[in-house]
mmCIF file of C-alpha atoms in Angstrom:
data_model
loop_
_atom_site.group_PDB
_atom_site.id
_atom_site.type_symbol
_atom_site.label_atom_id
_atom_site.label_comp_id
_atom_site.label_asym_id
_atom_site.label_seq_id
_atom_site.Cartn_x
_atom_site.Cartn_y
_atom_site.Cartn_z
ATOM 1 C CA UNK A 1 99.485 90.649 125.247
ATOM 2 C CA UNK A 2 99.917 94.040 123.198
ATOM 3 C CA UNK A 3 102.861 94.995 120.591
ATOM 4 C CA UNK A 4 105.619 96.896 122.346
ATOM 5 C CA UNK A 5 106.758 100.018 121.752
ATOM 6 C CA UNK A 6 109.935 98.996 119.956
ATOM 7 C CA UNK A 7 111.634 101.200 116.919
ATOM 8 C CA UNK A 8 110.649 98.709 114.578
ATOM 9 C CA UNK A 9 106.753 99.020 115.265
ATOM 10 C CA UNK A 10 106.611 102.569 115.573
ATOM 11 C CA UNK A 11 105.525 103.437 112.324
ATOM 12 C CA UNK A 12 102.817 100.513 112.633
ATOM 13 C CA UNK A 13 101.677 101.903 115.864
ATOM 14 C CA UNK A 14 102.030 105.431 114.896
ATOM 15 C CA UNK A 15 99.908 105.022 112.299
ATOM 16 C CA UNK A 16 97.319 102.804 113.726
ATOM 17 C CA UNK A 17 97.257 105.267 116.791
ATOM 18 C CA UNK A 18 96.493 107.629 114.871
ATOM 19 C CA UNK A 19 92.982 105.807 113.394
ATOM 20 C CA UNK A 20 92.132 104.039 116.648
ATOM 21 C CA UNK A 21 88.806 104.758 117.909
ATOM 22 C CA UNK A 22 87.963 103.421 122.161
ATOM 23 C CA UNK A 23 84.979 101.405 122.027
ATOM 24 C CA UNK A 24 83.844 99.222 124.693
ATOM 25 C CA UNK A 25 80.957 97.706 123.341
ATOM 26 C CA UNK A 26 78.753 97.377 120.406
ATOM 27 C CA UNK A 27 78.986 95.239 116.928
ATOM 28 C CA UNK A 28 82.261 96.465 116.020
ATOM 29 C CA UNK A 29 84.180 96.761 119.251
ATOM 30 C CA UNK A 30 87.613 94.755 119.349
ATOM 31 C CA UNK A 31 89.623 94.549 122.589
ATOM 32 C CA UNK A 32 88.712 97.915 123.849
ATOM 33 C CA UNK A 33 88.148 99.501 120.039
ATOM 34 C CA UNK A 34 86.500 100.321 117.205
ATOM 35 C CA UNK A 35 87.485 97.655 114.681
ATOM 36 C CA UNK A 36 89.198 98.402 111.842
ATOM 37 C CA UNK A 37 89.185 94.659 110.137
ATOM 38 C CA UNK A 38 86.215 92.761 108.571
ATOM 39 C CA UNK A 39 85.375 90.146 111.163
ATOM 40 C CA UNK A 40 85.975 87.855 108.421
ATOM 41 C CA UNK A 41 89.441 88.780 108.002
ATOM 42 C CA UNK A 42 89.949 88.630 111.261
ATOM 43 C CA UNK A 43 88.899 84.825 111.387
ATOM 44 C CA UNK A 44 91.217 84.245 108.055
ATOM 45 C CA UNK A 45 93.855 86.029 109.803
ATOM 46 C CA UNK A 46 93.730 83.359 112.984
ATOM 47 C CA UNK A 47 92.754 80.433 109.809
ATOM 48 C CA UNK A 48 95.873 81.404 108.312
ATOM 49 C CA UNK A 49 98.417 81.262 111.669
ATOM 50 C CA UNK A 50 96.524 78.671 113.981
ATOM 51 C CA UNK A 51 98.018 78.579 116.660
ATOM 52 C CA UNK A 52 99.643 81.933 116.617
ATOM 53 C CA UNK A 53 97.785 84.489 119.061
ATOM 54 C CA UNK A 54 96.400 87.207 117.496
ATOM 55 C CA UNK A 55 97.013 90.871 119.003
ATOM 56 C CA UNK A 56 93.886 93.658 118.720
ATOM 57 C CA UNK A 57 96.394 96.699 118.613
ATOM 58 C CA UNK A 58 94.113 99.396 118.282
ATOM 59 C CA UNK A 59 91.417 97.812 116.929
ATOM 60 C CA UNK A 60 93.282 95.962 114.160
ATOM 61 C CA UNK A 61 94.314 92.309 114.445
ATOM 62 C CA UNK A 62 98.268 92.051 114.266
ATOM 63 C CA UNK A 63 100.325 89.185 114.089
ATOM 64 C CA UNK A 64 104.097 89.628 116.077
ATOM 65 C CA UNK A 65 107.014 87.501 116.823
ATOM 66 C CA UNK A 66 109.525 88.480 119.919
ATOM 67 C CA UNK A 67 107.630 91.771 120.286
ATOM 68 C CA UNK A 68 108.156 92.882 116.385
ATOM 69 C CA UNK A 69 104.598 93.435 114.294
ATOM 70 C CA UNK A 70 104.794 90.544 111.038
ATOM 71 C CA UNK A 71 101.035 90.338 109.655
ATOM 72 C CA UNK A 72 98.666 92.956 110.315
ATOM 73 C CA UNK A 73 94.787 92.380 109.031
ATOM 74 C CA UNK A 74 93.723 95.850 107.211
ATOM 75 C CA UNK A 75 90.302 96.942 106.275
ATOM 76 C CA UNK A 76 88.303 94.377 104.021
ATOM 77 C CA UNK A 77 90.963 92.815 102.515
ATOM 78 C CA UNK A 78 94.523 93.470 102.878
ATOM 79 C CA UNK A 79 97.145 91.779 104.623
ATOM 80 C CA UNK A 80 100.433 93.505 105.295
ATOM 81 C CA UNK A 81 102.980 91.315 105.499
ATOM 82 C CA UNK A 82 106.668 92.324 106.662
ATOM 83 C CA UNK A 83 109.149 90.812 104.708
ATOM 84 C CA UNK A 84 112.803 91.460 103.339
ATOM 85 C CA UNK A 85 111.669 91.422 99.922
ATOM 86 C CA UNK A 86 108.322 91.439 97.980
ATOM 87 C CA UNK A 87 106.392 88.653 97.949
ATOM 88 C CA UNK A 88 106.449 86.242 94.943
ATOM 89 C CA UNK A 89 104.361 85.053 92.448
ATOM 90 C CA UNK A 90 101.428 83.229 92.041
ATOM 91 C CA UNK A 91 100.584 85.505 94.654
ATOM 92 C CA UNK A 92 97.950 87.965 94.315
ATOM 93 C CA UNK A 93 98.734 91.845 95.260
ATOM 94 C CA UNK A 94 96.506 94.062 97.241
ATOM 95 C CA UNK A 95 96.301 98.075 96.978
ATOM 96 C CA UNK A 96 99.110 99.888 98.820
ATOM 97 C CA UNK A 97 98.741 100.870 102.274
ATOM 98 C CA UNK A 98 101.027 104.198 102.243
ATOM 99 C CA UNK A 99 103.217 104.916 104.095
ATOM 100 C CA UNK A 100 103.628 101.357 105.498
ATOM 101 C CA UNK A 101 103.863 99.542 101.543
ATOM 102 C CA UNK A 102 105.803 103.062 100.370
ATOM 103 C CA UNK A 103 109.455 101.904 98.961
ATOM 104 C CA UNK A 104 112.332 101.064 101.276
ATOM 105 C CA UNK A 105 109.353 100.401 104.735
ATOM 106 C CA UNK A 106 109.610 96.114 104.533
ATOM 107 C CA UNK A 107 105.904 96.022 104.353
ATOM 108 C CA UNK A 108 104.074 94.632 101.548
ATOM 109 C CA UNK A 109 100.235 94.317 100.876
ATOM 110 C CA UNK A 110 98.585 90.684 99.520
ATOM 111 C CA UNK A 111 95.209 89.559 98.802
ATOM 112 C CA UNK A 112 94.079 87.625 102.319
ATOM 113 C CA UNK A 113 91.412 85.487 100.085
ATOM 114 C CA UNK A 114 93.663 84.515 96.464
ATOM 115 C CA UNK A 115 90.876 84.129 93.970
ATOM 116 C CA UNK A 116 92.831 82.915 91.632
ATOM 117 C CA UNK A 117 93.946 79.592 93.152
ATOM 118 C CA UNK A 118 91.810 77.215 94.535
ATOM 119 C CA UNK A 119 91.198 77.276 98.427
ATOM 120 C CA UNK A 120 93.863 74.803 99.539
ATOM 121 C CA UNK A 121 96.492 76.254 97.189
ATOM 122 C CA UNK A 122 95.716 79.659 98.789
ATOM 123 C CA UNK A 123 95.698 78.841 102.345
ATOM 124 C CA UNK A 124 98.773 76.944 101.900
ATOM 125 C CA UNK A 125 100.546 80.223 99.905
ATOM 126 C CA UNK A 126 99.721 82.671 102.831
ATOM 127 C CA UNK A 127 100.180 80.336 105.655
ATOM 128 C CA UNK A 128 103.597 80.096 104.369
ATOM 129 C CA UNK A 129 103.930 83.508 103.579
ATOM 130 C CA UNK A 130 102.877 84.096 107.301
ATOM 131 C CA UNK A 131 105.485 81.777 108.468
ATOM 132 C CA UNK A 132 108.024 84.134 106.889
ATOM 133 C CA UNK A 133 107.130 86.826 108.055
ATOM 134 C CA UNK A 134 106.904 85.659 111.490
ATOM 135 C CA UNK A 135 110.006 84.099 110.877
ATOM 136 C CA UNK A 136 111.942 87.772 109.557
ATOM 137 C CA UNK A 137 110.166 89.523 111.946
ATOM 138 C CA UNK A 138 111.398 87.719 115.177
ATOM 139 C CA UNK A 139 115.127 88.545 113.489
ATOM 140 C CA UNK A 140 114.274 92.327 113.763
ATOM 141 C CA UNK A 141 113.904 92.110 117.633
ATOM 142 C CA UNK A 142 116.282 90.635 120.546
ATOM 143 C CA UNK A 143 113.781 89.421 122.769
ATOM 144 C CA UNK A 144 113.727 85.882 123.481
ATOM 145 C CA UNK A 145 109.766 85.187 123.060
ATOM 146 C CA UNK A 146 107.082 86.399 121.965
ATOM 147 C CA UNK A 147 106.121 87.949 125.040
ATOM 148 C CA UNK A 148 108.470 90.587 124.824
ATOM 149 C CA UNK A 149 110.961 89.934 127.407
ATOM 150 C CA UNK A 150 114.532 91.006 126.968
ATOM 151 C CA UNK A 151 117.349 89.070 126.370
ATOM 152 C CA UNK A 152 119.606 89.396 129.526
ATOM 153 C CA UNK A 153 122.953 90.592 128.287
ATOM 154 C CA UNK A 154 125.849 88.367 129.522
ATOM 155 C CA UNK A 155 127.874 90.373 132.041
ATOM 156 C CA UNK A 156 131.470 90.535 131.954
ATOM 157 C CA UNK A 157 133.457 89.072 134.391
ATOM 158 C CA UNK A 158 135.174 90.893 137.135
ATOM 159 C CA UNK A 159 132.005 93.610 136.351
#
């Protein structure tokens, strides 16, 4: 399964397009490229969302719901999370990812790992904050699953 092209991932995809690197084998290939994601956070990302499947768009894990992009796995530590507001304390931030995290985008950055609360209390904040996302970004798309199918319009009668 990939992310579609819909309006609400095009920045996401535009901008992991643009750093995507083919690679079909070696150390660091993921799903047909270079990736762009510790392997660790990779493994918290599927930790985190069991049993959510995880996409390799372009080398970077991303997490979607009815076709829209929710959790994407950046770099060595980042998670972007798409929400309708930031996300709230005791959660830790992580540095910006412009121009997703830039004012007015819906996507914010948090610490994947939470040092400052203890391992349960952590995996329990970002599971949930997961769940949010997932749950804000599947009302961002009309398709009825996560596999990206349509929802069939009803047709009028008489039409």
């Amino acid at each position: 399964m990939t992310l579609p092209e819909l309006p609400q991932n095009r920045a996401l995809l535009d901008l992991l397009r643009q750093q995507g690197v083919p690679q079909e084998s070696g150390a660091y290939a993921y799903e047909g490229w270079e990736l762009h994601a510790h392997p660790d956070l990779v493994e918290r990302l599927e930790d985190l969302a069991p049993p959510w499947p995880v996409l390799a768009v372009f080398g970077v894990p991303v997490l979607a719901a009815k076709g829209t992009a929710a959790v994407v796995g950046w770099g060595m530590g980042i998670l972007l999370v798409r929400l309708p507001e930031a996300p709230a304390e005791p959660l830790e931030l992580a540095k910006p990812c412009p121009p997703l995290t830039d004012p007015g985008q819906g996507w914010y950055s948090v610490c994947p790992w939470q040092s400052e609360l203890h391992s349960a209390e952590s995996k329990a904040q970002l599971s949930l904050l997961i769940r949010h996302a997932l749950s804000y970004a599947a009302t961002l798309s009309d398709d009825d699953s996560i596999t990206g199918r349509r929802r069939r319009r009803p047709r009028c009668a008489g039409l």
